Amino acid sequence: MKDTNAPPLVEISALCKWYGEFSALYDINLTVARGEKVVICGPSGSGKSTLIRCINQLEEHQQGTLRVDGKDVRPGMKGIEAIRREVGMVFQSFNLFPHMTVLDNLVLGPVRNRGMSRAKARELAMGYLEKVRIAEQADKYPPQLSGGQQQRVAIARALCMQPKIMLFDEPTSALDPEMIAGVLDVMETLARDGMTMIVVTHEMGFARRVADRVVFMDEGEIVEVAPPEEFFTAPRTDRAAQFLSQLLAH
Amino acid sequence: MTRRALPPAPPPRRLTMVDWLLFALVAAVLAYVVWRVNAVLVYNWEWHRVLRFVVRVDPDTGQWIANLLLQGLFTTIRLAFWGTILAAIIGLIMGYWRTCNSLALRILSRTYVELIRNIPPLIFIFIFYFFIASQIFPAMGLNNINTSSPWVDNAFFRFAFGDPRLFTNFLTGLICLALFEAAYITEIVRAGIQSVQKGQWEAGRAIGLSRWNLLRDIIFPQAIRKILPPLAGQFITLIKDSAIISLISVQELTFLATEVAASTTKVFETWILVGAMYFGLCYFFAFVFARLEERAGRSNHR
């Protein structure tokens, strides 16, 4: 699946970000190859979300370089929209547009950004809605759906832009337990289809089945990067070991 | 499923002894006022002399036509209509500026809002009238518009803006009123935009929408639903505030009422009648807006 000729999809080097005096991200170096699946985990406040939100510039970094699909991404740059169109994002709280039907949520991006005709965009959107197994809800409004259904719609909405990479920011954290499996299922299918993915999650089962690498963050730094089996069975650092034992304890 | 009992009926709404006492007290105060006016002031009520200024018979055609007070009411309605449109446009732009990223635009809109909200309307209107309207409008050639040109001398113009000869005067009042009310609408719009969750902005940005598309498709439609009720309230306030425009001789209801009161000396009748006209106008719109809100509320409840 990995394409060795093209540049890596995401290249982050020496990236730093502060909130006031608080160092949110410090000296982050991470490269994500095409087709690769990376799971980021770590305690809350460790900078996981901030890191992936830097990739599509929902947060602006202050130092270091960031390249997405070979293009330099700088804070406050013109034309950031073009880069965002290649980067799909799924949020913890879904963030569907409540005043539009499910179908219109999906159609909006392709119509406005790609100049696609409404009819063609609808066709595309229905395809993705079927993929996330929710096509029968196309004409409902988001508040009428369960959390799990909303999150699957959110995934389909991001896919509708036909992005090169998908970012997931704790996609199952806001869901009731019985809803989680359906969302993870969709994400696994996506991974099997070869999508490049960066997933912030604590779902260890998912990480084991899907991830090529697990990135462990603490206090704004990357502490450890390892294949999932290795990371979960024999973490190299104490901080990772401590985090994993806490995760298992609850 | 098991059959459950229905909830008990709510107790009937009834007026208690205390309520009746309260009513009696209010009635007593009103009665005293009426007695004072009748017995002590020795006032000679002559409603017919004032009512003549609502409608009159045209001596040439023998038909009923609007007299000063009704004409004034029409001007007030025109002021309210165009004033609302103008104030909404200014308020929308300024309200957006209040929330946008550009520091310069934020400073400009903030200054505008603070300036107008912290000056008494009366003072603002005098400043505007004497320093701006009386200087700028002549420079723009608005002081002597050609009243016989086909653009001006037609039924639509008369219907929409009233007498062409008074157009400059009307326009001054209109802009004054709109600028004044728009400061409040600005704050309503700002609150509406800021009430849209941060996640909506982020989701819109994440799919790569341009700022304009984000505002048009995501933010404004959600903000509008929240700001319609306070906006309706501000519209009614605008109607009431339009009375102040009489001070710069715009011939709306209050201005003409002053003239009627002066020429007939029937002060009580004139102002009671004019008060009733304002009340009817404002209450009518309040009623319409309440119904519209009810309907919007029902369609939003999915």
Coordinates of C-alpha atoms in Angstrom, one line a residue:
Chain A
M1 CA 0.0 0.0 0.0
K2 CA 2.8 2.4 0.8
D3 CA 3.9 4.6 -2.0
T4 CA 7.6 5.3 -1.8
N5 CA 8.0 7.8 -4.6
A6 CA 5.6 10.4 -3.2
P7 CA 6.7 12.5 -0.2
P8 CA 5.3 11.4 3.2
L9 CA 1.8 12.8 3.8
V10 CA 2.7 14.5 7.0
E11 CA 6.1 15.7 8.1
I12 CA 6.5 17.4 11.4
S13 CA 9.8 18.6 12.7
A14 CA 10.8 20.5 15.8
L15 CA 7.3 21.8 16.1
C16 CA 6.5 23.9 19.3
K17 CA 3.4 25.6 20.6
W18 CA 2.7 27.6 23.7
Y19 CA -0.5 28.9 25.3
G20 CA 0.8 32.0 27.0
E21 CA 3.7 30.6 29.0
F22 CA 2.4 27.1 29.0
S23 CA 4.3 24.8 26.6
A24 CA 1.5 22.8 24.9
L25 CA 3.8 21.1 22.3
Y26 CA 7.5 20.8 22.5
D27 CA 9.9 19.6 19.8
I28 CA 7.5 17.3 18.0
N29 CA 9.0 15.2 15.3
L30 CA 6.7 12.9 13.4
T31 CA 6.4 11.6 9.9
V32 CA 3.4 9.8 8.6
A33 CA 3.8 7.8 5.4
R34 CA 1.0 7.3 2.8
G35 CA -1.4 4.6 3.9
E36 CA 0.0 4.5 7.4
K37 CA -2.2 4.4 10.5
V38 CA -0.9 6.1 13.6
V39 CA -2.6 6.0 16.9
I40 CA -1.7 8.8 19.4
C41 CA -2.4 8.2 23.1
G42 CA -1.4 9.8 26.3
P43 CA -3.0 11.3 29.5
S44 CA -5.4 14.2 29.1
G45 CA -3.6 17.5 28.6
S46 CA -0.7 15.8 27.0
G47 CA -1.1 17.7 23.7
K48 CA -2.5 14.9 21.5
S49 CA -5.5 16.9 20.2
T50 CA -3.4 20.1 19.9
L51 CA -1.0 18.2 17.7
I52 CA -3.5 16.8 15.2
R53 CA -5.3 20.1 15.2
C54 CA -2.0 21.8 14.1
I55 CA -2.0 19.5 11.0
N56 CA -5.0 21.3 9.5
Q57 CA -4.3 24.5 11.4
L58 CA -7.3 24.6 13.6
E59 CA -4.4 25.4 16.0
E60 CA -1.4 27.4 14.9
H61 CA 2.0 26.3 15.8
Q62 CA 4.7 28.8 16.6
Q63 CA 7.9 27.1 15.8
G64 CA 9.1 24.3 13.7
T65 CA 8.1 23.1 10.2
L66 CA 5.0 21.2 9.1
R67 CA 4.5 19.8 5.7
V68 CA 1.2 18.2 4.5
D69 CA 1.4 16.2 1.2
G70 CA 4.7 17.9 0.5
K71 CA 3.4 21.4 1.0
D72 CA 4.6 23.8 3.7
V73 CA 2.0 24.7 6.2
R74 CA 2.7 28.0 8.0
P75 CA 0.5 29.7 10.6
G76 CA -1.7 32.4 9.2
M77 CA -0.9 31.3 5.6
K78 CA -3.1 32.2 2.7
G79 CA -4.7 29.3 1.0
I80 CA -4.9 27.1 4.0
E81 CA -8.3 26.0 2.8
A82 CA -6.7 24.1 -0.1
I83 CA -4.7 22.1 2.4
R84 CA -7.7 21.5 4.7
R85 CA -9.6 20.1 1.8
E86 CA -7.0 17.3 1.6
V87 CA -7.3 16.6 5.4
G88 CA -10.5 15.1 6.8
M89 CA -11.2 15.6 10.4
V90 CA -13.6 13.9 12.9
F91 CA -14.2 15.6 16.2
Q92 CA -15.0 14.2 19.6
S93 CA -18.3 16.2 19.7
F94 CA -19.3 15.4 16.0
N95 CA -19.9 19.0 15.2
L96 CA -22.5 18.3 12.5
F97 CA -24.4 21.3 11.2
P98 CA -27.7 21.0 13.1
H99 CA -29.7 23.2 10.7
M100 CA -29.0 21.0 7.6
T101 CA -30.1 17.5 6.8
V102 CA -27.6 14.7 7.0
L103 CA -27.3 14.7 3.2
D104 CA -26.8 18.5 3.1
N105 CA -24.1 18.2 5.7
L106 CA -22.2 15.9 3.3
V107 CA -23.0 17.8 0.1
L108 CA -21.9 21.2 1.3
G109 CA -18.1 20.6 1.1
P110 CA -17.9 19.2 -2.4
V111 CA -20.4 21.8 -3.8
R112 CA -18.7 24.8 -2.2
N113 CA -15.1 23.7 -2.4
R114 CA -14.9 21.6 -5.5
G115 CA -17.6 23.3 -7.5
M116 CA -19.3 19.9 -7.9
S117 CA -22.9 19.9 -9.1
R118 CA -25.5 19.2 -6.5
A119 CA -26.7 16.1 -8.2
K120 CA -23.2 14.6 -8.5
A121 CA -22.4 15.6 -4.9
R122 CA -25.6 13.9 -3.7
E123 CA -24.6 10.7 -5.5
L124 CA -21.1 10.9 -3.9
A125 CA -22.6 11.6 -0.5
M126 CA -25.1 8.7 -0.7
G127 CA -22.2 6.4 -1.5
Y128 CA -20.4 7.4 1.6
L129 CA -23.5 7.2 3.7
E130 CA -23.9 3.7 2.6
K131 CA -20.3 3.0 3.5
V132 CA -20.9 4.2 7.0
R133 CA -24.2 2.2 7.0
I134 CA -26.6 5.1 7.6
A135 CA -28.0 5.9 4.1
E136 CA -31.6 5.5 5.4
Q137 CA -31.1 8.6 7.6
A138 CA -30.1 10.9 4.8
D139 CA -33.1 13.2 5.1
K140 CA -33.1 13.5 8.9
Y141 CA -31.5 16.3 10.9
P142 CA -28.5 15.5 13.1
P143 CA -30.2 16.1 16.4
Q144 CA -32.6 13.3 15.5
L145 CA -29.8 10.8 15.4
S146 CA -28.0 8.9 18.2
G147 CA -24.4 9.9 19.0
G148 CA -23.0 6.9 17.2
Q149 CA -25.0 7.7 14.1
Q150 CA -24.0 11.3 14.2
Q151 CA -20.3 10.3 14.5
R152 CA -20.7 8.0 11.5
V153 CA -22.3 10.9 9.5
A154 CA -19.3 13.1 10.6
I155 CA -16.9 10.5 9.2
A156 CA -18.9 10.4 5.9
R157 CA -18.9 14.2 5.8
A158 CA -15.1 14.3 6.0
L159 CA -14.7 11.5 3.4
C160 CA -17.0 13.4 1.0
M161 CA -14.1 15.8 0.4
Q162 CA -12.1 12.8 -0.7
P163 CA -9.2 13.6 1.6
K164 CA -5.8 12.1 1.4
I165 CA -5.6 11.7 5.2
M166 CA -8.1 11.5 8.0
L167 CA -7.6 12.9 11.5
F168 CA -9.7 11.5 14.3
D169 CA -9.8 13.5 17.6
E170 CA -11.1 11.0 20.2
P171 CA -14.0 10.0 18.0
T172 CA -15.5 7.6 20.5
S173 CA -15.0 9.5 23.8
A174 CA -18.4 11.2 23.8
L175 CA -20.3 8.0 22.9
D176 CA -22.3 5.6 25.0
P177 CA -20.6 2.3 25.2
E178 CA -23.0 0.5 22.9
M179 CA -22.4 3.0 20.2
I180 CA -18.6 2.7 20.1
A181 CA -18.4 -0.6 18.2
G182 CA -20.3 0.8 15.2
V183 CA -17.9 3.8 14.9
L184 CA -14.8 1.7 15.3
D185 CA -16.1 -0.7 12.7
V186 CA -16.4 2.1 10.2
M187 CA -12.9 3.3 11.0
E188 CA -11.5 -0.2 10.6
T189 CA -13.1 -0.6 7.2
L190 CA -11.6 2.8 6.2
A191 CA -8.2 1.6 7.4
R192 CA -8.5 -1.6 5.4
D193 CA -9.3 0.4 2.3
G194 CA -5.9 2.0 2.6
M195 CA -6.8 5.5 4.1
T196 CA -3.9 7.3 5.9
M197 CA -5.1 7.9 9.4
I198 CA -4.0 9.6 12.6
V199 CA -6.2 8.7 15.4
V200 CA -6.2 10.1 18.9
T201 CA -7.9 7.4 21.0
H202 CA -7.7 5.3 24.1
E203 CA -9.3 2.3 22.4
M204 CA -6.5 -0.1 22.8
G205 CA -8.2 -2.9 20.9
F206 CA -8.6 -0.6 17.9
A207 CA -4.9 0.4 18.2
R208 CA -3.8 -3.2 18.3
R209 CA -5.9 -4.2 15.3
V210 CA -5.3 -1.2 13.1
A211 CA -2.2 0.9 14.0
D212 CA 1.1 0.6 12.3
R213 CA 2.6 2.7 15.1
V214 CA 1.5 4.0 18.5
V215 CA 2.7 7.4 19.5
F216 CA 2.7 8.1 23.3
M217 CA 2.6 11.7 24.4
D218 CA 3.0 13.3 27.8
E219 CA 3.3 17.0 28.8
G220 CA 3.4 18.2 25.2
E221 CA 6.2 15.8 24.1
I222 CA 6.4 12.6 22.2
V223 CA 7.8 10.2 24.7
E224 CA 7.6 6.9 22.8
V225 CA 6.9 5.6 19.3
A226 CA 6.5 1.9 18.9
P227 CA 4.5 -0.8 17.1
P228 CA 1.3 -1.5 19.0
E229 CA 2.2 -5.0 20.2
E230 CA 5.4 -3.8 21.6
F231 CA 4.0 -0.7 23.1
F232 CA 1.1 -2.4 24.9
T233 CA 3.1 -5.4 26.1
A234 CA 6.5 -3.9 26.8
P235 CA 6.6 -0.1 27.0
R236 CA 10.1 1.3 27.1
T237 CA 9.4 4.3 29.3
D238 CA 8.1 4.5 32.8
R239 CA 5.7 7.2 31.9
A240 CA 4.1 5.0 29.2
A241 CA 4.0 2.0 31.6
Q242 CA 2.3 4.1 34.2
F243 CA -0.3 5.4 31.7
L244 CA -1.1 1.9 30.5
S245 CA -1.5 0.6 34.0
Q246 CA -3.9 3.4 34.8
L247 CA -5.8 2.7 31.5
L248 CA -6.2 -1.0 32.5
A249 CA -7.1 -0.3 36.1
H250 CA -10.4 1.5 35.4
Chain B
M1 CA -47.3 -2.1 28.6
T2 CA -49.1 -1.4 31.8
R3 CA -51.8 1.2 31.8
R4 CA -50.9 4.2 34.0
A5 CA -53.1 6.8 35.6
L6 CA -53.3 10.2 34.0
P7 CA -51.7 13.1 35.9
P8 CA -54.1 15.1 38.1
A9 CA -55.6 18.2 36.4
P10 CA -53.8 21.4 37.2
P11 CA -55.5 23.7 39.6
P12 CA -57.7 26.3 37.8
R13 CA -56.1 29.7 37.5
R14 CA -58.1 32.0 39.7
L15 CA -57.9 35.5 41.0
T16 CA -57.5 35.6 44.8
M17 CA -58.7 38.2 47.3
V18 CA -55.4 39.9 47.2
D19 CA -55.5 40.2 43.4
W20 CA -59.0 41.9 43.6
L21 CA -57.7 44.2 46.2
L22 CA -54.8 45.2 44.0
F23 CA -57.2 45.8 41.1
A24 CA -59.4 48.0 43.3
L25 CA -56.4 50.0 44.4
V26 CA -55.3 50.7 40.7
A27 CA -58.9 51.6 39.8
A28 CA -59.1 54.0 42.7
V29 CA -55.9 55.8 41.6
L30 CA -57.2 56.0 38.0
A31 CA -60.5 57.3 39.3
Y32 CA -58.8 60.0 41.3
V33 CA -56.8 61.1 38.2
V34 CA -60.0 61.3 36.2
W35 CA -61.8 63.2 38.9
R36 CA -58.9 65.6 39.2
V37 CA -58.9 66.3 35.5
N38 CA -62.7 66.8 35.4
A39 CA -63.4 68.6 38.7
V40 CA -60.3 70.5 39.6
L41 CA -58.8 71.2 36.2
V42 CA -62.1 72.1 34.7
Y43 CA -61.1 70.9 31.3
N44 CA -63.4 71.1 28.3
W45 CA -63.1 67.9 26.3
E46 CA -63.6 68.5 22.6
W47 CA -62.6 65.3 20.9
H48 CA -64.2 66.3 17.6
R49 CA -61.7 69.1 17.1
V50 CA -58.8 66.8 17.2
L51 CA -60.4 63.9 15.4
R52 CA -60.8 66.2 12.4
F53 CA -57.1 66.1 12.0
V54 CA -57.2 62.3 11.5
V55 CA -59.3 62.3 8.4
R56 CA -61.2 65.1 6.7
V57 CA -63.5 65.6 3.8
D58 CA -61.8 67.0 0.7
P59 CA -63.9 70.1 -0.2
D60 CA -63.2 69.6 -4.0
T61 CA -64.1 65.9 -4.3
G62 CA -66.2 65.4 -1.3
Q63 CA -64.2 62.3 -0.3
W64 CA -62.6 61.3 3.0
I65 CA -58.8 61.9 2.9
A66 CA -56.0 61.5 5.5
N67 CA -55.4 64.6 7.5
L68 CA -52.2 65.6 9.4
L69 CA -52.3 63.0 12.1
L70 CA -52.9 60.1 9.7
Q71 CA -50.3 61.4 7.3
G72 CA -47.9 61.6 10.3
L73 CA -48.7 58.0 11.1
F74 CA -47.9 57.0 7.5
T75 CA -44.6 58.8 7.7
T76 CA -43.8 57.0 11.0
I77 CA -44.6 53.7 9.3
R78 CA -42.4 54.6 6.3
L79 CA -39.6 55.6 8.7
A80 CA -40.0 52.4 10.6
F81 CA -40.0 50.3 7.4
W82 CA -36.9 51.8 5.7
G83 CA -35.2 52.4 9.1
T84 CA -35.5 48.8 9.9
I85 CA -34.0 47.7 6.6
L86 CA -31.2 50.2 6.8
A87 CA -30.5 49.5 10.5
A88 CA -30.5 45.8 9.8
I89 CA -27.9 46.1 7.0
I90 CA -25.6 48.4 9.1
G91 CA -26.1 46.2 12.2
L92 CA -25.4 43.0 10.3
I93 CA -22.1 44.4 8.9
M94 CA -21.0 46.0 12.2
G95 CA -22.1 43.0 14.2
Y96 CA -19.9 40.8 12.0
W97 CA -17.0 43.3 12.3
R98 CA -17.4 43.0 16.1
T99 CA -16.5 39.3 15.9
C100 CA -14.0 39.2 13.0
N101 CA -10.3 38.7 13.1
S102 CA -9.2 42.1 11.9
L103 CA -8.3 44.3 14.8
A104 CA -9.0 47.5 12.7
L105 CA -12.6 46.4 12.0
R106 CA -13.1 45.4 15.6
I107 CA -11.9 48.8 16.8
L108 CA -14.1 50.6 14.2
S109 CA -17.3 48.8 15.1
R110 CA -16.7 48.9 18.8
T111 CA -16.1 52.6 18.6
Y112 CA -19.3 53.1 16.7
V113 CA -21.4 51.1 19.2
E114 CA -19.9 52.7 22.3
L115 CA -20.2 56.2 20.8
I116 CA -23.9 55.8 20.0
R117 CA -24.8 53.9 23.1
N118 CA -23.2 56.4 25.4
I119 CA -24.6 59.6 23.9
P120 CA -28.3 60.5 24.6
P121 CA -30.3 59.9 21.4
L122 CA -31.4 63.5 21.4
I123 CA -27.8 64.8 21.4
F124 CA -26.8 62.4 18.7
I125 CA -29.6 63.5 16.5
F126 CA -28.7 67.2 16.9
I127 CA -25.1 66.6 16.2
F128 CA -25.9 64.5 13.2
Y129 CA -28.5 66.9 11.9
F130 CA -26.5 70.1 12.2
F131 CA -23.0 68.9 11.5
I132 CA -23.5 66.1 9.0
A133 CA -26.9 66.2 7.2
S134 CA -26.8 70.0 6.8
Q135 CA -23.3 69.8 5.3
I136 CA -23.1 66.5 3.5
F137 CA -26.5 66.4 1.8
P138 CA -26.2 69.7 0.0
A139 CA -22.8 68.6 -1.2
M140 CA -24.4 65.5 -2.6
G141 CA -27.0 67.6 -4.3
L142 CA -29.8 66.0 -2.3
N143 CA -31.2 69.3 -1.1
N144 CA -32.8 70.2 -4.4
I145 CA -33.8 66.9 -6.0
N146 CA -35.9 67.4 -9.1
T147 CA -39.4 66.7 -7.9
S148 CA -40.8 66.6 -11.3
S149 CA -38.5 63.9 -12.7
P150 CA -40.2 60.6 -13.6
W151 CA -38.0 58.8 -11.0
V152 CA -39.5 60.9 -8.2
D153 CA -42.9 62.0 -9.4
N154 CA -44.7 58.7 -9.4
A155 CA -47.1 56.7 -7.3
F156 CA -44.5 54.3 -6.0
F157 CA -42.2 57.0 -4.7
R158 CA -45.1 58.8 -3.0
F159 CA -46.2 55.5 -1.4
A160 CA -42.7 54.5 -0.3
F161 CA -41.2 57.9 0.7
G162 CA -44.1 60.3 1.0
D163 CA -44.1 63.8 -0.4
P164 CA -41.1 64.3 -2.7
R165 CA -40.7 67.9 -1.5
L166 CA -40.0 66.6 2.0
F167 CA -37.7 63.8 0.8
T168 CA -34.4 65.3 2.0
N169 CA -36.0 65.9 5.4
F170 CA -37.3 62.4 5.5
L171 CA -33.9 61.0 4.5
T172 CA -32.1 62.9 7.2
G173 CA -34.4 61.5 9.8
L174 CA -34.2 58.0 8.4
I175 CA -30.4 57.9 8.4
C176 CA -30.3 59.3 11.9
L177 CA -32.8 56.8 13.2
A178 CA -31.1 53.9 11.4
L179 CA -27.6 54.8 12.6
F180 CA -28.9 55.0 16.1
E181 CA -30.8 51.7 16.2
A182 CA -28.1 49.9 14.2
A183 CA -25.8 50.2 17.2
Y184 CA -28.2 48.1 19.2
I185 CA -28.7 45.7 16.4
T186 CA -24.9 45.4 16.1
E187 CA -24.8 44.1 19.6
I188 CA -27.7 41.7 19.0
V189 CA -26.0 40.3 15.9
R190 CA -22.6 40.0 17.7
A191 CA -24.3 38.0 20.5
G192 CA -26.0 35.8 17.9
I193 CA -22.8 35.1 16.1
Q194 CA -20.9 34.4 19.3
S195 CA -23.7 32.1 20.5
V196 CA -22.9 29.6 17.7
Q197 CA -20.7 26.9 19.1
K198 CA -17.0 27.0 18.4
G199 CA -17.2 23.5 17.0
Q200 CA -19.3 24.7 14.2
W201 CA -16.6 27.1 13.1
E202 CA -14.0 24.3 13.4
A203 CA -16.1 21.8 11.5
G204 CA -16.6 24.3 8.7
R205 CA -12.9 25.2 8.5
A206 CA -12.0 21.5 8.7
I207 CA -13.8 20.7 5.4
G208 CA -12.0 23.7 3.8
L209 CA -14.8 26.2 3.5
S210 CA -13.8 29.7 2.7
R211 CA -14.6 32.3 5.4
W212 CA -17.5 33.7 3.4
N213 CA -19.0 30.3 2.8
L214 CA -18.5 29.4 6.4
L215 CA -20.5 32.5 7.5
R216 CA -23.2 32.2 4.8
D217 CA -23.9 28.4 5.2
I218 CA -23.0 27.6 8.8
I219 CA -22.8 30.6 11.1
F220 CA -25.5 33.1 9.9
P221 CA -28.3 30.6 9.5
Q222 CA -27.8 29.4 13.1
A223 CA -27.3 32.9 14.5
I224 CA -30.4 34.2 12.8
R225 CA -32.7 31.8 14.6
K226 CA -31.3 33.0 17.9
I227 CA -31.5 36.7 17.1
L228 CA -34.9 37.0 15.6
P229 CA -36.8 37.5 18.9
P230 CA -34.5 40.4 20.2
L231 CA -34.4 41.8 16.6
A232 CA -38.2 42.0 16.6
G233 CA -38.1 43.8 20.0
Q234 CA -35.6 46.3 18.6
F235 CA -37.9 46.9 15.6
I236 CA -40.7 47.9 17.9
T237 CA -38.2 50.1 19.9
L238 CA -37.3 51.7 16.6
I239 CA -41.0 52.7 16.0
K240 CA -41.1 54.3 19.4
D241 CA -37.8 56.0 19.1
S242 CA -38.8 57.5 15.7
A243 CA -40.8 60.1 17.8
I244 CA -37.5 61.8 18.6
I245 CA -36.9 62.6 14.9
S246 CA -39.7 65.2 15.3
L247 CA -37.1 67.4 16.9
I248 CA -35.3 67.9 13.6
S249 CA -38.7 68.7 11.9
V250 CA -39.3 65.4 10.2
Q251 CA -43.0 65.5 9.6
E252 CA -43.9 62.2 11.4
L253 CA -46.6 61.5 13.8
T254 CA -45.1 63.3 16.9
F255 CA -44.1 66.4 15.0
L256 CA -47.5 66.8 13.4
A257 CA -49.2 66.1 16.7
T258 CA -47.2 69.0 18.3
E259 CA -48.6 71.2 15.6
V260 CA -52.2 70.0 16.0
A261 CA -52.0 70.4 19.8
A262 CA -50.7 73.9 19.4
S263 CA -53.2 75.0 16.8
T264 CA -56.3 73.5 18.5
T265 CA -55.0 73.9 22.1
K266 CA -56.6 70.5 22.7
V267 CA -53.4 69.1 24.3
F268 CA -55.0 66.1 26.2
E269 CA -57.0 64.8 23.3
T270 CA -54.2 65.1 20.9
W271 CA -51.6 63.2 22.9
I272 CA -54.0 60.6 24.1
L273 CA -55.0 60.0 20.5
V274 CA -51.4 59.9 19.3
G275 CA -50.4 57.6 22.2
A276 CA -53.2 55.3 21.2
M277 CA -51.9 55.3 17.6
Y278 CA -48.4 54.4 18.7
F279 CA -49.8 51.7 21.0
G280 CA -51.9 50.2 18.2
L281 CA -49.0 50.2 15.8
C282 CA -46.4 48.7 18.2
Y283 CA -48.9 46.2 19.7
F284 CA -49.9 45.1 16.3
F285 CA -46.2 44.3 15.3
A286 CA -45.5 42.7 18.7
F287 CA -48.5 40.4 18.1
V288 CA -47.4 39.6 14.6
F289 CA -43.8 38.8 15.7
A290 CA -45.0 36.7 18.6
R291 CA -47.1 34.6 16.2
L292 CA -44.2 34.3 13.7
E293 CA -41.9 33.2 16.6
E294 CA -44.4 30.6 17.7
R295 CA -44.5 29.2 14.1
A296 CA -40.7 29.2 13.8
G297 CA -40.5 27.5 17.2
R298 CA -42.8 24.8 16.1
S299 CA -41.0 24.1 12.8
N300 CA -37.6 24.1 14.7
H301 CA -38.9 21.5 17.1
R302 CA -38.2 18.4 15.2

